[in-house]
């Protein structure tokens, strides 16, 4: 339907039923367009939220896997280091025991 001017010439002329119907039709179309736009925005926002949740979940899982790998590596490193330290201390104790035993033997102390 072609747009019709609501008021022709005389600004003081009263609105006709046809003028009011045109205004109501225009308001209805504007309302419908606004509702469609709002629904599109809400749908897009929901999709974006779901994408962000998925992305954050993937990031969380990746971070946790990385942390687990690092923690396992640290545990392995510490176990190796502690084992080496214990071995060194054990060797020192054995050497000291031999030295103490040799000193006791030298001074005539029998154990």
CSV table of N, CA and C in Angstrom, one decimal:
chain,number,residue,atom,x,y,z
A,1,UNK,N,0.9,-1.2,0.0
A,1,UNK,CA,0.0,0.0,0.0
A,1,UNK,C,0.9,1.2,0.0
A,2,UNK,N,0.6,2.2,-0.8
A,2,UNK,CA,1.4,3.4,-0.9
A,2,UNK,C,1.1,4.2,0.3
A,3,UNK,N,2.2,4.9,0.7
A,3,UNK,CA,2.1,5.8,1.9
A,3,UNK,C,1.2,7.0,1.6
A,4,UNK,N,0.4,7.3,2.5
A,4,UNK,CA,-0.5,8.4,2.3
A,4,UNK,C,-0.2,9.5,3.3
A,5,UNK,N,-0.1,10.7,2.9
A,5,UNK,CA,0.1,11.8,3.8
A,5,UNK,C,-1.1,11.9,4.8
A,6,UNK,N,-0.8,12.0,6.0
A,6,UNK,CA,-1.8,12.1,7.0
A,6,UNK,C,-2.6,13.4,6.9
A,7,UNK,N,-1.9,14.4,6.8
A,7,UNK,CA,-2.5,15.7,6.8
A,7,UNK,C,-2.2,16.4,5.5
A,8,UNK,N,-3.1,16.9,4.8
A,8,UNK,CA,-2.9,17.6,3.5
A,8,UNK,C,-3.2,19.1,3.7
A,9,UNK,N,-2.1,19.8,3.6
A,9,UNK,CA,-2.3,21.3,3.5
A,9,UNK,C,-2.7,21.9,4.9
A,10,UNK,N,-3.8,21.7,5.4
A,10,UNK,CA,-4.3,22.3,6.6
A,10,UNK,C,-3.9,21.6,7.8
A,11,UNK,N,-3.0,22.2,8.6
A,11,UNK,CA,-2.5,21.5,9.8
A,11,UNK,C,-3.6,21.5,10.9
A,12,UNK,N,-4.6,22.3,10.8
A,12,UNK,CA,-5.6,22.3,11.8
A,12,UNK,C,-6.8,21.3,11.5
A,13,UNK,N,-6.7,20.6,10.4
A,13,UNK,CA,-7.8,19.7,10.0
A,13,UNK,C,-7.8,18.5,10.9
A,14,UNK,N,-9.0,18.1,11.4
A,14,UNK,CA,-9.1,16.9,12.2
A,14,UNK,C,-8.7,15.6,11.5
A,15,UNK,N,-8.1,14.7,12.2
A,15,UNK,CA,-7.7,13.4,11.6
A,15,UNK,C,-9.0,12.6,11.3
A,16,UNK,N,-8.9,11.9,10.2
A,16,UNK,CA,-10.0,11.1,9.8
A,16,UNK,C,-9.8,9.7,10.3
A,17,UNK,N,-10.8,8.8,10.2
A,17,UNK,CA,-10.7,7.4,10.6
A,17,UNK,C,-9.6,6.7,9.8
A,18,UNK,N,-9.5,7.1,8.5
A,18,UNK,CA,-8.4,6.6,7.7
A,18,UNK,C,-7.0,7.0,8.2
A,19,UNK,N,-6.9,8.3,8.6
A,19,UNK,CA,-5.6,8.8,9.1
A,19,UNK,C,-5.2,8.0,10.4
A,20,UNK,N,-6.2,7.8,11.3
A,20,UNK,CA,-5.9,7.1,12.5
A,20,UNK,C,-5.6,5.6,12.2
A,21,UNK,N,-6.3,5.0,11.3
A,21,UNK,CA,-6.0,3.6,10.9
A,21,UNK,C,-4.6,3.5,10.3
A,22,UNK,N,-4.1,4.5,9.5
A,22,UNK,CA,-2.8,4.5,9.0
A,22,UNK,C,-1.7,4.6,10.1
A,23,UNK,N,-2.0,5.5,11.1
A,23,UNK,CA,-1.1,5.7,12.2
A,23,UNK,C,-1.0,4.4,13.1
A,24,UNK,N,-2.2,3.8,13.3
A,24,UNK,CA,-2.2,2.5,14.1
A,24,UNK,C,-1.5,1.4,13.4
A,25,UNK,N,-1.7,1.3,12.1
A,25,UNK,CA,-1.0,0.3,11.3
A,25,UNK,C,0.5,0.6,11.3
A,26,UNK,N,1.0,1.8,11.2
A,26,UNK,CA,2.4,2.2,11.3
A,26,UNK,C,3.0,1.8,12.7
A,27,UNK,N,2.2,2.1,13.7
A,27,UNK,CA,2.7,1.8,15.1
A,27,UNK,C,2.8,0.3,15.2
A,28,UNK,N,1.8,-0.4,14.7
A,28,UNK,CA,1.8,-1.9,14.8
A,28,UNK,C,3.0,-2.5,14.1
A,29,UNK,N,3.3,-2.0,12.9
A,29,UNK,CA,4.5,-2.5,12.2
A,29,UNK,C,5.8,-2.2,12.9
A,30,UNK,N,5.8,-1.0,13.5
A,30,UNK,CA,7.0,-0.6,14.2
A,30,UNK,C,7.2,-1.5,15.5
A,31,UNK,N,6.1,-1.8,16.1
A,31,UNK,CA,6.1,-2.6,17.3
A,31,UNK,C,6.6,-4.0,16.9
A,32,UNK,N,6.0,-4.6,15.8
A,32,UNK,CA,6.4,-5.9,15.4
A,32,UNK,C,7.9,-6.0,15.0
A,33,UNK,N,8.4,-4.9,14.3
A,33,UNK,CA,9.8,-4.9,13.9
A,33,UNK,C,10.7,-4.8,15.2
A,34,UNK,N,10.2,-4.0,16.2
A,34,UNK,CA,11.0,-3.9,17.4
A,34,UNK,C,11.0,-5.3,18.2
A,35,UNK,N,9.9,-6.0,18.2
A,35,UNK,CA,9.9,-7.3,18.8
A,35,UNK,C,10.8,-8.3,18.1
A,36,UNK,N,10.8,-8.3,16.8
A,36,UNK,CA,11.7,-9.2,16.0
A,36,UNK,C,13.1,-8.8,16.3
A,37,UNK,N,13.4,-7.5,16.4
A,37,UNK,CA,14.8,-7.1,16.7
A,37,UNK,C,15.2,-7.6,18.1
A,38,UNK,N,14.3,-7.4,19.0
A,38,UNK,CA,14.6,-7.8,20.4
A,38,UNK,C,14.8,-9.3,20.5
A,39,UNK,N,14.0,-10.1,19.8
A,39,UNK,CA,14.1,-11.5,19.8
A,39,UNK,C,15.4,-11.9,19.2
A,40,UNK,N,15.8,-11.3,18.1
A,40,UNK,CA,17.1,-11.6,17.4
A,40,UNK,C,18.3,-11.3,18.4
A,41,UNK,N,18.2,-10.1,19.1
A,41,UNK,CA,19.3,-9.8,20.0
A,41,UNK,C,19.3,-10.8,21.2
A,42,UNK,N,18.2,-11.2,21.7
A,42,UNK,CA,18.2,-12.2,22.8
A,42,UNK,C,18.7,-13.5,22.3
A,43,UNK,N,18.3,-13.9,21.1
A,43,UNK,CA,18.8,-15.2,20.6
A,43,UNK,C,20.4,-15.1,20.4
A,44,UNK,N,20.8,-14.0,19.8
A,44,UNK,CA,22.3,-13.9,19.6
A,44,UNK,C,23.0,-13.8,20.9
A,45,UNK,N,22.4,-13.2,21.9
A,45,UNK,CA,23.1,-13.1,23.2
A,45,UNK,C,23.1,-14.5,23.8
A,46,UNK,N,22.1,-15.3,23.7
A,46,UNK,CA,22.1,-16.7,24.2
A,46,UNK,C,23.1,-17.5,23.5
A,47,UNK,N,23.2,-17.4,22.2
A,47,UNK,CA,24.2,-18.2,21.5
A,47,UNK,C,25.6,-17.8,21.9
A,48,UNK,N,25.8,-16.5,22.1
A,48,UNK,CA,27.1,-16.0,22.5
A,48,UNK,C,27.5,-16.5,23.9
A,49,UNK,N,26.5,-16.5,24.8
A,49,UNK,CA,26.7,-17.0,26.2
A,49,UNK,C,27.1,-18.5,26.1
A,50,UNK,N,26.4,-19.3,25.3
A,50,UNK,CA,26.7,-20.7,25.2
A,50,UNK,C,28.1,-20.9,24.6
A,51,UNK,N,28.5,-20.1,23.6
A,51,UNK,CA,29.8,-20.2,23.0
A,51,UNK,C,30.9,-19.9,24.1
A,52,UNK,N,30.6,-18.9,24.9
A,52,UNK,CA,31.6,-18.5,25.9
A,52,UNK,C,31.7,-19.6,27.0
A,53,UNK,N,30.6,-20.2,27.4
A,53,UNK,CA,30.6,-21.3,28.3
A,53,UNK,C,31.4,-22.4,27.8
A,54,UNK,N,31.2,-22.8,26.5
A,54,UNK,CA,32.0,-23.9,25.9
A,54,UNK,C,33.5,-23.5,25.9
A,55,UNK,N,33.8,-22.3,25.5
A,55,UNK,CA,35.2,-21.8,25.4
A,55,UNK,C,35.8,-21.9,26.8
A,56,UNK,N,35.1,-21.4,27.8
A,56,UNK,CA,35.7,-21.4,29.1
A,56,UNK,C,35.8,-22.8,29.7
A,57,UNK,N,34.9,-23.7,29.4
A,57,UNK,CA,35.0,-25.0,29.8
A,57,UNK,C,36.2,-25.7,29.2
A,58,UNK,N,36.4,-25.5,27.9
A,58,UNK,CA,37.6,-26.0,27.2
A,58,UNK,C,38.9,-25.5,27.8
A,59,UNK,N,38.9,-24.2,28.0
A,59,UNK,CA,40.1,-23.5,28.6
A,59,UNK,C,40.4,-24.1,30.0
A,60,UNK,N,39.3,-24.3,30.8
A,60,UNK,CA,39.5,-24.8,32.1
A,60,UNK,C,40.1,-26.2,32.1
A,61,UNK,N,39.5,-27.1,31.2
A,61,UNK,CA,40.0,-28.4,31.1
A,61,UNK,C,41.5,-28.5,30.6
A,62,UNK,N,41.8,-27.6,29.7
A,62,UNK,CA,43.2,-27.5,29.2
A,62,UNK,C,44.1,-27.1,30.3
A,63,UNK,N,43.7,-26.1,31.1
A,63,UNK,CA,44.5,-25.6,32.2
A,63,UNK,C,44.7,-26.7,33.2
A,64,UNK,N,43.6,-27.4,33.5
A,64,UNK,CA,43.7,-28.5,34.5
A,64,UNK,C,44.7,-29.6,34.0
A,65,UNK,N,44.6,-30.0,32.7
A,65,UNK,CA,45.5,-31.0,32.2
A,65,UNK,C,46.9,-30.5,32.3
A,66,UNK,N,47.2,-29.2,32.0
A,66,UNK,CA,48.5,-28.7,32.0
A,66,UNK,C,49.0,-28.7,33.5
A,67,UNK,N,48.2,-28.3,34.4
A,67,UNK,CA,48.5,-28.3,35.8
A,67,UNK,C,48.9,-29.7,36.3
A,68,UNK,N,48.1,-30.7,35.9
A,68,UNK,CA,48.3,-32.1,36.3
A,68,UNK,C,49.7,-32.6,35.7
A,69,UNK,N,50.0,-32.2,34.5
A,69,UNK,CA,51.3,-32.6,33.9
A,69,UNK,C,52.4,-32.0,34.7
A,70,UNK,N,52.3,-30.7,35.0
A,70,UNK,CA,53.3,-30.0,35.7
A,70,UNK,C,53.5,-30.5,37.1
A,71,UNK,N,52.4,-30.8,37.8
A,71,UNK,CA,52.4,-31.4,39.2
A,71,UNK,C,53.1,-32.7,39.1
A,72,UNK,N,52.7,-33.6,38.2
A,72,UNK,CA,53.3,-34.9,38.0
A,72,UNK,C,54.8,-34.8,37.8
A,73,UNK,N,55.2,-33.9,36.9
A,73,UNK,CA,56.7,-33.7,36.7
A,73,UNK,C,57.4,-33.2,37.9
A,74,UNK,N,56.8,-32.3,38.7
A,74,UNK,CA,57.4,-31.8,39.9
A,74,UNK,C,57.6,-32.9,40.9
A,75,UNK,N,56.5,-33.7,41.0
A,75,UNK,CA,56.5,-34.9,42.0
A,75,UNK,C,57.7,-35.8,41.6
A,76,UNK,N,57.8,-36.1,40.3
A,76,UNK,CA,58.8,-37.0,39.8
A,76,UNK,C,60.2,-36.4,40.1
A,77,UNK,N,60.4,-35.1,39.8
A,77,UNK,CA,61.6,-34.4,40.1
A,77,UNK,C,62.0,-34.5,41.5
A,78,UNK,N,61.0,-34.2,42.4
A,78,UNK,CA,61.3,-34.2,43.8
A,78,UNK,C,61.7,-35.6,44.3
A,79,UNK,N,61.0,-36.6,43.9
A,79,UNK,CA,61.3,-37.9,44.3
A,79,UNK,C,62.7,-38.3,43.9
A,80,UNK,N,63.1,-37.9,42.7
A,80,UNK,CA,64.4,-38.2,42.2
A,80,UNK,C,65.5,-37.5,43.0
A,81,UNK,N,65.2,-36.2,43.3
A,81,UNK,CA,66.1,-35.4,44.1
A,81,UNK,C,66.2,-35.9,45.5
A,82,UNK,N,65.1,-36.2,46.1
A,82,UNK,CA,65.1,-36.8,47.5
A,82,UNK,C,65.9,-38.1,47.5
A,83,UNK,N,65.6,-38.9,46.6
A,83,UNK,CA,66.3,-40.2,46.5
A,83,UNK,C,67.8,-40.0,46.4
A,84,UNK,N,68.2,-39.1,45.6
A,84,UNK,CA,69.7,-38.8,45.4
A,84,UNK,C,70.2,-38.3,46.8
A,85,UNK,N,69.5,-37.4,47.4
A,85,UNK,CA,70.0,-36.8,48.7
A,85,UNK,C,70.1,-37.9,49.7
A,86,UNK,N,69.1,-38.8,49.8
A,86,UNK,CA,69.1,-39.8,50.8
A,86,UNK,C,70.3,-40.8,50.5
A,87,UNK,N,70.5,-41.0,49.3
A,87,UNK,CA,71.7,-41.9,48.9
A,87,UNK,C,73.0,-41.3,49.3
A,88,UNK,N,73.1,-39.9,49.1
A,88,UNK,CA,74.4,-39.2,49.5
A,88,UNK,C,74.5,-39.3,51.0
A,89,UNK,N,73.4,-39.0,51.7
A,89,UNK,CA,73.5,-39.0,53.2
A,89,UNK,C,73.8,-40.4,53.7
A,90,UNK,N,73.3,-41.4,53.1
A,90,UNK,CA,73.5,-42.8,53.5
A,90,UNK,C,75.0,-43.1,53.3
A,91,UNK,N,75.6,-42.7,52.1
A,91,UNK,CA,77.0,-42.9,51.9
A,91,UNK,C,77.9,-42.2,52.9
A,92,UNK,N,77.5,-41.0,53.3
A,92,UNK,CA,78.2,-40.2,54.3
A,92,UNK,C,78.2,-40.9,55.7
A,93,UNK,N,77.0,-41.4,56.0
A,93,UNK,CA,76.9,-42.1,57.3
A,93,UNK,C,77.7,-43.4,57.3
A,94,UNK,N,77.7,-44.1,56.3
A,94,UNK,CA,78.6,-45.3,56.2
A,94,UNK,C,80.0,-45.0,56.3
A,95,UNK,N,80.5,-43.9,55.6
A,95,UNK,CA,81.9,-43.5,55.7
A,95,UNK,C,82.2,-43.0,57.1
A,96,UNK,N,81.3,-42.3,57.8
A,96,UNK,CA,81.5,-41.8,59.1
A,96,UNK,C,81.6,-43.0,60.1
A,97,UNK,N,80.7,-44.0,59.9
A,97,UNK,CA,80.7,-45.2,60.7
A,97,UNK,C,82.1,-45.9,60.6
A,98,UNK,N,82.6,-46.0,59.4
A,98,UNK,CA,83.9,-46.6,59.2
A,98,UNK,C,85.0,-45.8,59.9
A,99,UNK,N,84.9,-44.5,59.7
A,99,UNK,CA,86.0,-43.6,60.4
A,99,UNK,C,85.9,-43.7,61.9
A,100,UNK,N,84.7,-43.7,62.4
A,100,UNK,CA,84.6,-43.8,63.9
A,100,UNK,C,85.1,-45.2,64.4
A,101,UNK,N,84.7,-46.2,63.6
A,101,UNK,CA,85.2,-47.6,64.0
A,101,UNK,C,86.7,-47.6,63.9
A,102,UNK,N,87.3,-47.0,62.9
A,102,UNK,CA,88.8,-47.0,62.8
A,102,UNK,C,89.4,-46.2,63.9
A,103,UNK,N,88.8,-45.1,64.3
A,103,UNK,CA,89.3,-44.4,65.5
A,103,UNK,C,89.3,-45.2,66.8
A,104,UNK,N,88.1,-45.8,67.0
A,104,UNK,CA,88.0,-46.7,68.1
A,104,UNK,C,89.0,-47.8,68.2
A,105,UNK,N,89.2,-48.4,67.0
A,105,UNK,CA,90.2,-49.5,66.9
A,105,UNK,C,91.6,-48.9,67.2
A,106,UNK,N,91.9,-47.7,66.7
A,106,UNK,CA,93.2,-47.1,66.9
A,106,UNK,C,93.5,-46.8,68.4
A,107,UNK,N,92.5,-46.3,69.1
A,107,UNK,CA,92.7,-45.9,70.5
A,107,UNK,C,92.4,-47.1,71.4
A,108,UNK,N,92.1,-48.2,70.9
A,108,UNK,CA,91.9,-49.4,71.7
A,108,UNK,C,90.5,-49.6,72.2
A,109,UNK,N,89.5,-48.9,71.8
A,109,UNK,CA,88.2,-49.1,72.2
A,109,UNK,C,87.5,-50.1,71.3
A,110,UNK,N,86.9,-51.1,72.0
A,110,UNK,CA,86.2,-52.1,71.2
A,110,UNK,C,84.7,-51.9,71.4
A,111,UNK,N,84.0,-52.0,70.4
A,111,UNK,CA,82.6,-51.8,70.5
A,111,UNK,C,81.9,-53.1,70.3
